[in-house]
Coordinates of C-alpha atoms in Angstrom, one line a residue:
X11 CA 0.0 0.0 0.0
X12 CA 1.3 3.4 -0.8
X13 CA 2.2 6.0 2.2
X14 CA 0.5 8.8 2.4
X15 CA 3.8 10.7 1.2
X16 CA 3.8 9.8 -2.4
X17 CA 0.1 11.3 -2.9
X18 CA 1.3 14.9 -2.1
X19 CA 0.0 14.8 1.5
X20 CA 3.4 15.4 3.4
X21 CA 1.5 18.0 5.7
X22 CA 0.1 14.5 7.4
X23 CA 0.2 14.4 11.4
X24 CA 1.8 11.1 12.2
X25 CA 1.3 11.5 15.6
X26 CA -2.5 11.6 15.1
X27 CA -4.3 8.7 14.3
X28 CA -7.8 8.0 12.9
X29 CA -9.9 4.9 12.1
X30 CA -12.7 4.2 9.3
X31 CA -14.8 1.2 10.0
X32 CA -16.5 0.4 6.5
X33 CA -15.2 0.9 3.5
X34 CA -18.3 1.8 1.5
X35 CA -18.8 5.1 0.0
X36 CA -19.1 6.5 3.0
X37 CA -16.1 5.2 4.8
X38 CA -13.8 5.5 1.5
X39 CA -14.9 9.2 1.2
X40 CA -14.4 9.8 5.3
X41 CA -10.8 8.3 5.1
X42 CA -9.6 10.4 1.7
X43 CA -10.6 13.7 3.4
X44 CA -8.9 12.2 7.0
X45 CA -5.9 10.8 5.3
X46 CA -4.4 14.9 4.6
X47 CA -4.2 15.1 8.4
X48 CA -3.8 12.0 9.8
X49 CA -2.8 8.3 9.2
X50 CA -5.8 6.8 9.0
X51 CA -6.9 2.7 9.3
X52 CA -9.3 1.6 7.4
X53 CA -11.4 -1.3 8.7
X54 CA -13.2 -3.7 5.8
X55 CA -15.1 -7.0 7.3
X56 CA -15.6 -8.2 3.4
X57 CA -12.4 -8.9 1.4
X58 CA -13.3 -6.3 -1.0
X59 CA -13.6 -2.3 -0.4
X60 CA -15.9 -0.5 -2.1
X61 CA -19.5 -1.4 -0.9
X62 CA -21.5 -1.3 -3.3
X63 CA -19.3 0.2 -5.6
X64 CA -19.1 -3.2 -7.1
X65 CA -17.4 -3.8 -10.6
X66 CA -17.2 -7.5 -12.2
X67 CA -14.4 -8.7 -15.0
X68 CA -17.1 -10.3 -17.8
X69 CA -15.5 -11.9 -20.9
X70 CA -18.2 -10.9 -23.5
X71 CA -19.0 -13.5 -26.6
X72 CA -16.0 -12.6 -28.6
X73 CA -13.8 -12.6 -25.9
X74 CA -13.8 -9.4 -24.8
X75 CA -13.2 -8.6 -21.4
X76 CA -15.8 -5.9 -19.9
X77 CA -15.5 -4.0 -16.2
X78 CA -19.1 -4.0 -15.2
X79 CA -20.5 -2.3 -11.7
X80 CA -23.9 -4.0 -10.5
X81 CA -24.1 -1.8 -7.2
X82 CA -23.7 1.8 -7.5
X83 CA -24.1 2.4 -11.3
X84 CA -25.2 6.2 -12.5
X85 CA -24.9 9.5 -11.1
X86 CA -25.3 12.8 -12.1
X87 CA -23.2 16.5 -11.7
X88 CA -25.9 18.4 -10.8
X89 CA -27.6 16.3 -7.4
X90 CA -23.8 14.4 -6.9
X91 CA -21.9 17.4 -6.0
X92 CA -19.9 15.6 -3.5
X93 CA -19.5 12.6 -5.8
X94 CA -18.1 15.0 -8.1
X95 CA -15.6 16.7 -5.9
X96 CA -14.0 13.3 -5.4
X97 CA -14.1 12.1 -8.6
X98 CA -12.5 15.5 -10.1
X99 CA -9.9 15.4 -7.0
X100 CA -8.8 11.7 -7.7
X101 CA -9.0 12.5 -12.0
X102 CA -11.9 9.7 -12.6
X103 CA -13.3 9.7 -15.8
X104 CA -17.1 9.6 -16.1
X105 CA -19.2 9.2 -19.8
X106 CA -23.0 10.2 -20.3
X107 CA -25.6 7.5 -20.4
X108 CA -29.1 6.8 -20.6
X109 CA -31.9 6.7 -17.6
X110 CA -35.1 5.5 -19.3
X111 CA -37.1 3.0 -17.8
X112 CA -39.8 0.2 -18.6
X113 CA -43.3 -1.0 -16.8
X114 CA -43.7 -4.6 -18.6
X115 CA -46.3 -7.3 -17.3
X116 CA -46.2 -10.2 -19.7
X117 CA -49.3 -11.8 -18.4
X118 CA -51.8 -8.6 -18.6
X119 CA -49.8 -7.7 -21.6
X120 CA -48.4 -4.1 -20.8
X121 CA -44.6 -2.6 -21.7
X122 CA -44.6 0.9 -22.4
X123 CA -40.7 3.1 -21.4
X124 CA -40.3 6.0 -19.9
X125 CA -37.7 8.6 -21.2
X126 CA -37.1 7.6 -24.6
X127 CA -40.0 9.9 -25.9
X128 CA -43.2 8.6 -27.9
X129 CA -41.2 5.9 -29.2
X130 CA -40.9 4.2 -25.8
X131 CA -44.4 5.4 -24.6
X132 CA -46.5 4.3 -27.6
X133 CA -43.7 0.8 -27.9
X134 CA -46.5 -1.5 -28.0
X135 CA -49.9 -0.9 -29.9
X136 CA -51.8 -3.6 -27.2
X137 CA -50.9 -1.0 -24.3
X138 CA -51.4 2.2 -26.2
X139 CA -54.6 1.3 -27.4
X140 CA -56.2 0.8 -23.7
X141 CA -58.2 4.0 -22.5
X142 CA -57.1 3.2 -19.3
X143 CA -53.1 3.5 -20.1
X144 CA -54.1 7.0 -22.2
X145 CA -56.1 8.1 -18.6
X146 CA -52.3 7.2 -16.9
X147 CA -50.7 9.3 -18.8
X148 CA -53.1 12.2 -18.1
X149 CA -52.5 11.1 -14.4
X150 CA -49.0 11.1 -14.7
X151 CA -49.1 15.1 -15.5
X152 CA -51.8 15.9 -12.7
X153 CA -49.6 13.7 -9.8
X154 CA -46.4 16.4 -10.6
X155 CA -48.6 19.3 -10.2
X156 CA -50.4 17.7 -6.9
X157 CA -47.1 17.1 -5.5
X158 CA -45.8 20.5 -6.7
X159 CA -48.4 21.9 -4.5
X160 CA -47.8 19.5 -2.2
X161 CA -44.6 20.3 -1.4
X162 CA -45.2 24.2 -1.1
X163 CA -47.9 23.9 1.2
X164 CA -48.1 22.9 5.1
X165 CA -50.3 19.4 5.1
X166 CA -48.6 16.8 7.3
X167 CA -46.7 14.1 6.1
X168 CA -48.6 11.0 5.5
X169 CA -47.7 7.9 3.5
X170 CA -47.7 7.9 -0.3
X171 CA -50.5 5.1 -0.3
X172 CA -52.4 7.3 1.8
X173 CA -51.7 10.7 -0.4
X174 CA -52.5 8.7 -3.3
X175 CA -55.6 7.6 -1.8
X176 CA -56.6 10.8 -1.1
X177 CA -56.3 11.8 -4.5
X178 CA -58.4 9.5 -5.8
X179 CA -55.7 8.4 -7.9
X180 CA -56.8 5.4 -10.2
X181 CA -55.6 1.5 -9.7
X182 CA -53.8 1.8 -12.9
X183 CA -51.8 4.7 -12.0
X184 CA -50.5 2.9 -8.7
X185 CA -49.7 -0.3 -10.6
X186 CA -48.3 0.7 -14.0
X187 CA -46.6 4.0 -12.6
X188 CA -46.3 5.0 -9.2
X189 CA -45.4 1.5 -7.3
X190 CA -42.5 1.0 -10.3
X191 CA -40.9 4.2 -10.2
X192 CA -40.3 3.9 -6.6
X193 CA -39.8 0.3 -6.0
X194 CA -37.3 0.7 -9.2
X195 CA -35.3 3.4 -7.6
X196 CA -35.4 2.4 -3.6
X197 CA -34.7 -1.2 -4.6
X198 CA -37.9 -2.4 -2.3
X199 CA -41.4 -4.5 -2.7
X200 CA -44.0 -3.1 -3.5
X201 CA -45.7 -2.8 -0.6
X202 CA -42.6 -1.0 1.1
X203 CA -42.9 1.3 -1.9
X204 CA -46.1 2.9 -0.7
X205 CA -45.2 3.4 2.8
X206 CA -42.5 5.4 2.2
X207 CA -43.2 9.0 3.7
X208 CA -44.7 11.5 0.7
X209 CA -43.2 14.6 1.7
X210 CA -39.8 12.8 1.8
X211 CA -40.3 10.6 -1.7
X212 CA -41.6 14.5 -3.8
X213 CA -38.5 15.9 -2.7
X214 CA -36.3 13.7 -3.5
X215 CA -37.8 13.8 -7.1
X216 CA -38.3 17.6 -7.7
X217 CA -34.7 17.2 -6.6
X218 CA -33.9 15.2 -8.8
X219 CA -35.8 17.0 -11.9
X220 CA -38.3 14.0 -11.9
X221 CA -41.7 16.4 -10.7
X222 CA -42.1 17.3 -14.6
X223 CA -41.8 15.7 -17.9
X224 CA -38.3 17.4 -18.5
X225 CA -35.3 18.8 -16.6
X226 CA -34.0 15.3 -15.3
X227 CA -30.1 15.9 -14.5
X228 CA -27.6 14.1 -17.5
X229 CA -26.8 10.7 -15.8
X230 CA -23.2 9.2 -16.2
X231 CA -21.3 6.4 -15.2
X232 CA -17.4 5.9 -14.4
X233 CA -15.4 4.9 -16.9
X234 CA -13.4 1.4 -16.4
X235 CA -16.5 0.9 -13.8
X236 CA -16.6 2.2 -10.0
X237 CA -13.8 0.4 -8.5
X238 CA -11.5 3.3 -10.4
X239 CA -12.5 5.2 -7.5
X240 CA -12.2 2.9 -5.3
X241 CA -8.7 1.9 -6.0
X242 CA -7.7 5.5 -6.0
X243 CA -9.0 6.3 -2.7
X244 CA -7.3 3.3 -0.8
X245 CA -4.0 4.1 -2.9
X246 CA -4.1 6.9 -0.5
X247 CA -4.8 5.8 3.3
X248 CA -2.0 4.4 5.1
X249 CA -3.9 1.1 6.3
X250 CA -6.2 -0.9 4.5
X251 CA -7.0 -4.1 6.5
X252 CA -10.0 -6.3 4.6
X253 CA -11.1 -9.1 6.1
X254 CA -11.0 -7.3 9.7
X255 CA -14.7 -7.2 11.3
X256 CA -15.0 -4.5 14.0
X257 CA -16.5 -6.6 16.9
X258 CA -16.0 -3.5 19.8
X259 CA -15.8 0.4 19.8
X260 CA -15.0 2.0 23.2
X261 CA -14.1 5.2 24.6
X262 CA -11.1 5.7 26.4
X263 CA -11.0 7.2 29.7
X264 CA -7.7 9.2 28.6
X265 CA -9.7 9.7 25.4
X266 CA -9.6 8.7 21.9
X267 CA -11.2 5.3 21.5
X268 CA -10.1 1.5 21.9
X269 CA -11.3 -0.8 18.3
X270 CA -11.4 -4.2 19.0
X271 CA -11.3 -6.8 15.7
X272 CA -13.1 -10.1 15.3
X273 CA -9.0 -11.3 14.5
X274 CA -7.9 -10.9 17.9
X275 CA -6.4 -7.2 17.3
X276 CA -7.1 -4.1 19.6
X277 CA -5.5 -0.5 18.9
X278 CA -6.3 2.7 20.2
X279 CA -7.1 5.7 18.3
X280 CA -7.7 9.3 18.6
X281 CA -10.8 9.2 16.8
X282 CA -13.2 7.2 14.1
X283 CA -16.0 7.3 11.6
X284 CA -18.5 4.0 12.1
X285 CA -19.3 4.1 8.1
X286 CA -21.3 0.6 8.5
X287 CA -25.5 0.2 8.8
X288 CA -26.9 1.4 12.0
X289 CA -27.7 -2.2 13.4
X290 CA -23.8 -3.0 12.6
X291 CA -22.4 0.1 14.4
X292 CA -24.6 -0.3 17.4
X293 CA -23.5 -3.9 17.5
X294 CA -19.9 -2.4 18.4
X295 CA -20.3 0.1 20.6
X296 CA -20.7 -1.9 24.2
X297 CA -22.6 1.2 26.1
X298 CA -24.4 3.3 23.6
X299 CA -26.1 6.2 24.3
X300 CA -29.7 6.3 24.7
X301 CA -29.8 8.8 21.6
X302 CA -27.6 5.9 19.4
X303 CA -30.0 3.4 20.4
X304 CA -33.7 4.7 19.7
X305 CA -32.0 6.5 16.4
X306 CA -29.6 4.4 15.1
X307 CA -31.9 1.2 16.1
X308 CA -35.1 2.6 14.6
X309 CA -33.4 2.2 10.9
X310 CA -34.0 -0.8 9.2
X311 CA -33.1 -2.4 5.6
X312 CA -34.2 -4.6 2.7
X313 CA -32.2 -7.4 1.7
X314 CA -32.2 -7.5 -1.9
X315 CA -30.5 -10.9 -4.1
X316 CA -29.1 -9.6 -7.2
X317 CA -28.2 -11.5 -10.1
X318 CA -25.3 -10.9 -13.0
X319 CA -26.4 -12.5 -16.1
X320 CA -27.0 -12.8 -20.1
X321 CA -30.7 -13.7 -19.8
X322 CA -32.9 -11.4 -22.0
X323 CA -35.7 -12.8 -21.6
X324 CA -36.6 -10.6 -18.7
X325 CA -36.6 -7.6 -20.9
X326 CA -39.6 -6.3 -22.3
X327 CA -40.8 -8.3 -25.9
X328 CA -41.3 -4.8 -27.8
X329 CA -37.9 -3.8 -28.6
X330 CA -39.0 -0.1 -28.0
X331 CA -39.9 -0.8 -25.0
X332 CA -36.7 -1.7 -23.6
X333 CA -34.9 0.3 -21.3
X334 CA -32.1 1.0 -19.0
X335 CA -34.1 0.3 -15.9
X336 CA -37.0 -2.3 -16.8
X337 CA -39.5 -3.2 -14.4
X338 CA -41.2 -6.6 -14.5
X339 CA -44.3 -7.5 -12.4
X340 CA -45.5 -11.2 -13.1
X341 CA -48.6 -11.6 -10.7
X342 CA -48.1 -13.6 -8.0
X343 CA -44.8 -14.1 -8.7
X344 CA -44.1 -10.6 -7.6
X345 CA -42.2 -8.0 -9.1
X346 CA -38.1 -7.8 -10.1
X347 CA -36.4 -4.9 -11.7
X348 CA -33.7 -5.7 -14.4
X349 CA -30.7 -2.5 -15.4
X350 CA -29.8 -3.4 -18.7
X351 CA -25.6 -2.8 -18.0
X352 CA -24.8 -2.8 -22.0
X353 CA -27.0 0.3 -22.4
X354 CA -26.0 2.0 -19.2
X355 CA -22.2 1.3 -19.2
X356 CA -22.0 1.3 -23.1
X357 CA -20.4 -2.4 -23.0
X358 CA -19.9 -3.9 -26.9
X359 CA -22.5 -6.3 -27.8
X360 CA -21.5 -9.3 -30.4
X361 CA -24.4 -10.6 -31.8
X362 CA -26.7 -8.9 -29.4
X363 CA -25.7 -9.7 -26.0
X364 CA -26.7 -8.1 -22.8
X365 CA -25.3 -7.5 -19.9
X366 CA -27.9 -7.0 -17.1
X367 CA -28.5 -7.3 -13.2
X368 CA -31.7 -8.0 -11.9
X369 CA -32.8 -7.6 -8.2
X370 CA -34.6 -10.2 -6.6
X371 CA -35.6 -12.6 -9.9
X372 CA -32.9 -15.3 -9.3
X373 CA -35.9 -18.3 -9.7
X374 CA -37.0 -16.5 -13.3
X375 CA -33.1 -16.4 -14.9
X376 CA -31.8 -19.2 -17.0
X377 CA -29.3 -20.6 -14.9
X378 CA -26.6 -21.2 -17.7
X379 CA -26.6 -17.4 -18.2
X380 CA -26.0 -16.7 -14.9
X381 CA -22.9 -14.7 -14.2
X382 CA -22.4 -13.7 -10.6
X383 CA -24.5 -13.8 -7.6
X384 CA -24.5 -11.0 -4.6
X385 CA -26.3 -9.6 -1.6
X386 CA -27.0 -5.8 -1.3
X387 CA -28.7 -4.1 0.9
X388 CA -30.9 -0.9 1.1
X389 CA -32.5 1.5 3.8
X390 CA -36.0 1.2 3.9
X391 CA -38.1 4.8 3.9
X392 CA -40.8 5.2 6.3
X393 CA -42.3 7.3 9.1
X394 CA -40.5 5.5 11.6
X395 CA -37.1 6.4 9.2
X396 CA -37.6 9.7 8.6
X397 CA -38.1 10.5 12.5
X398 CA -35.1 9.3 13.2
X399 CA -33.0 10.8 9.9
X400 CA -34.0 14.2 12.2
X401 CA -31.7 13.0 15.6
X402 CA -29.0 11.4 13.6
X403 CA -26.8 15.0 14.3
X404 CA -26.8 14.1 18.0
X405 CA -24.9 10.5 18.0
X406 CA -22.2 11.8 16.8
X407 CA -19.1 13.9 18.8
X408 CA -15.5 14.8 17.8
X409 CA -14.6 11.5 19.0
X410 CA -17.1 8.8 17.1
X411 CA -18.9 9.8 14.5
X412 CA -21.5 8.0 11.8
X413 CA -21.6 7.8 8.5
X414 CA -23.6 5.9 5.8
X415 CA -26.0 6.8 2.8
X416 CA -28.9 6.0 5.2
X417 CA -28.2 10.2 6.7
X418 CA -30.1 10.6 3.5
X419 CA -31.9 9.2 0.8
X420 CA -30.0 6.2 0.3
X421 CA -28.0 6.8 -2.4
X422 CA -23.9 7.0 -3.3
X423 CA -24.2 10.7 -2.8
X424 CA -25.7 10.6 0.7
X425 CA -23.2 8.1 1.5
X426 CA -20.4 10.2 0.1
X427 CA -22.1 13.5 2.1
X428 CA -22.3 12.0 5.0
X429 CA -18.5 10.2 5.1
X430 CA -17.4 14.4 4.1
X431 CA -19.6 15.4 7.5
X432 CA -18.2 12.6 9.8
X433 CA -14.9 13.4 9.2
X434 CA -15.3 17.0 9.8
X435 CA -17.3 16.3 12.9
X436 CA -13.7 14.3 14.0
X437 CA -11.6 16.9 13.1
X438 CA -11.0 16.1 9.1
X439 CA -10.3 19.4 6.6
X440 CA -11.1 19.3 3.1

């Protein structure tokens, strides 16, 4: 591992010490800032950093060997400021690519896509021709102007099933629209999907540009895949130990903190950034505050199977209907949302192949085109969530701090936001 020295950060306090525990987005972004004034460790329980900045060597058909990320995939400059400070300080490239997404349900025979204009909208003349998909699309425009005016007056915060609900918005529009745009991007059932807090879920999307027809931010991924970043970050802290589970955080009584590991290790510290899930970093801590337990304990995730693979049959059957992000509800079955990695990373395609992931459809994918299997997990959004989003701010001090995209909405950038906050909060200068 390289010192600290050869990346231009000679100003470094030896005599100060720091520890990251987690070396997800959160933890990787916590120990590049910490790294300029300290010598950081960096604490991995997996025997790969990154999270899920997660990139995969695939030999294509001809032989061609692809990087391909099946975790954290897009972002964009304009809502990933922070994202884009550390990718323009460590010199990664990025490229455009395309966000569209696709509602397909094979057995009630409805595909239509989103963002590729009236192409992708009118893809398939069964759907287009139903009044009641023509009456969703009229929906669509009157749910940005109700949650517009939603979000700029003082009702309370009630679930979106419930705001829906009270809208008298139609069973189509729930199923073909709403429950697929959210369940696509929060990674979660359906059911989850409409619990998740309304006030929360419109400003996420006006945020995002996604409250009208147009003005969605231009969506890129990293070039080479995410683990450029990844590898440039831990080029640059002192101490990278993988395969090290934390088991014990405690506080000194001549301050600083003691970290315990599950391999039998125990070093002291000056000060660290608990970059895991909330559950995890209240598993260490062997007298938590009352604050870190009814805030850090109230969070909960989804545990979501993901699937690398060739199989596109999963894709919608009307070639215009195919998107980037395809959603695929199959009645009882339940619902699984396929990112077509050839279209978003711009991989090379002999003879037609794709490259996709699919969340949650491992039962439904030809098992000779399987590629890789992996676990991910994601915050889940509810009332109970956003409560506790509100006291995060008082579990951490200048001595142990939190990080981890669940500060926010869930995503790289609120994991990279919150790593930049925790290690200010210990002392960290960027």
């Amino acid at each position: 591992m390289a010192s600290n020295d050869e990346h231009g950060t000679s100003g470094v306090d030896v005599s100060r010490r720091t520890a990251v525990v987690g070396s997800g987005v959160s933890g990787l972004v916590a120990a590049h800032v910490l790294s300029r004034s300290s010598r950081v460790t960096l604490y991995e329980a997996d025997d790969r950093a990154g999270g899920h900045a997660h990139t995969h060597d695939v030999a294509l058909a001809d032989g061609t060997v692809v990087p391909v990320d099946s975790g954290f995939i897009v972002h964009n400059n304009r809502t990933y400021p922070t994202l884009g400070w550390l990718f323009a300080e460590l010199g990664v490239a990025t490229q455009p690519t395309d966000m569209s997404m696709s509602v397909f349900s094979p057995a009630e025979g409805w595909q239509y896509a989103g963002g590729q204009g009236l192409r992708g909208i009118f893809a398939d003349l069964r759907t287009s021709s139903r009044p009641a998909f023509l009456r969703m699309l009229v929906e669509v425009r009157r749910f940005h102007r109700a949650a517009q005016a939603f979000l700029e007056g003082d009702e309370p915060e009630v679930p979106l099933r419930d705001w829906l609900a009270q809208r008298e918005f139609s069973d189509t529009f729930h199923r073909y629209f709403m429950t697929p745009l959210v369940a696509a991007v929060w990674s979660c059932e359906d059911d989850n999907a409409l619990e998740y807090p309304a006030r929360s879920l419109f400003t996420f999307l006006r945020h995002h540009g996604m409250l009208s027809v147009g003005g969605s931010p231009a969506w890129r991924t990293v070039v080479g895949g995410s683990r450029v970043y990844v590898d440039k970050v831990l080029e640059r802290v002192a101490d990278v130990r993988l395969t090290t589970p934390v088991v014990g955080i405690s506080r000194r009584a001549t301050g600083g903190v003691r970290i315990v590991d599950a391999c039998g290790g125990s070093e002291d510290f000056d000060a660290v950034v608990v970059a895991t899930h909330p559950q995890q970093a209240l598993a260490m801590l062997p007298e938590p505050t009352q604050v870190q337990q009814r805030v850090l304990g109230a969070i909960e995730y989804s545990i979501n199977q993901a699937v690398l693979h060739r199989d596109s049959s999963l894709l919608p059957t009307a070639p215009s209907a195919r998107a980037s992000w395809n959603y695929r509800l199959d009645g009882d079955a339940g619902v699984l949302v396929t990112y077509d990695l050839t279209r978003l990373m711009h991989l090379p395609s002999p003879a037609g192949e794709r490259i996709l992931v699919t969340l949650n459809g491992a039962d439904r994918i030809d098992k000779a085109a399987v590629i890789a299997e992996m676990t991910y997990e994601h915050p889940l959004f509810d009332s109970r969530t956003v409560a506790a989003q509100q006291e995060l701010s008082g579990c951490s001090d200048d001595t142990i701090a939190f990080a981890g995209a669940y500060h926010g909405w869930g995503f790289h950038e609120d994991g990279a936001l919150s790593g930049l906050r925790a290690a200010g909060r210990i002392g960290g200068v960027w």
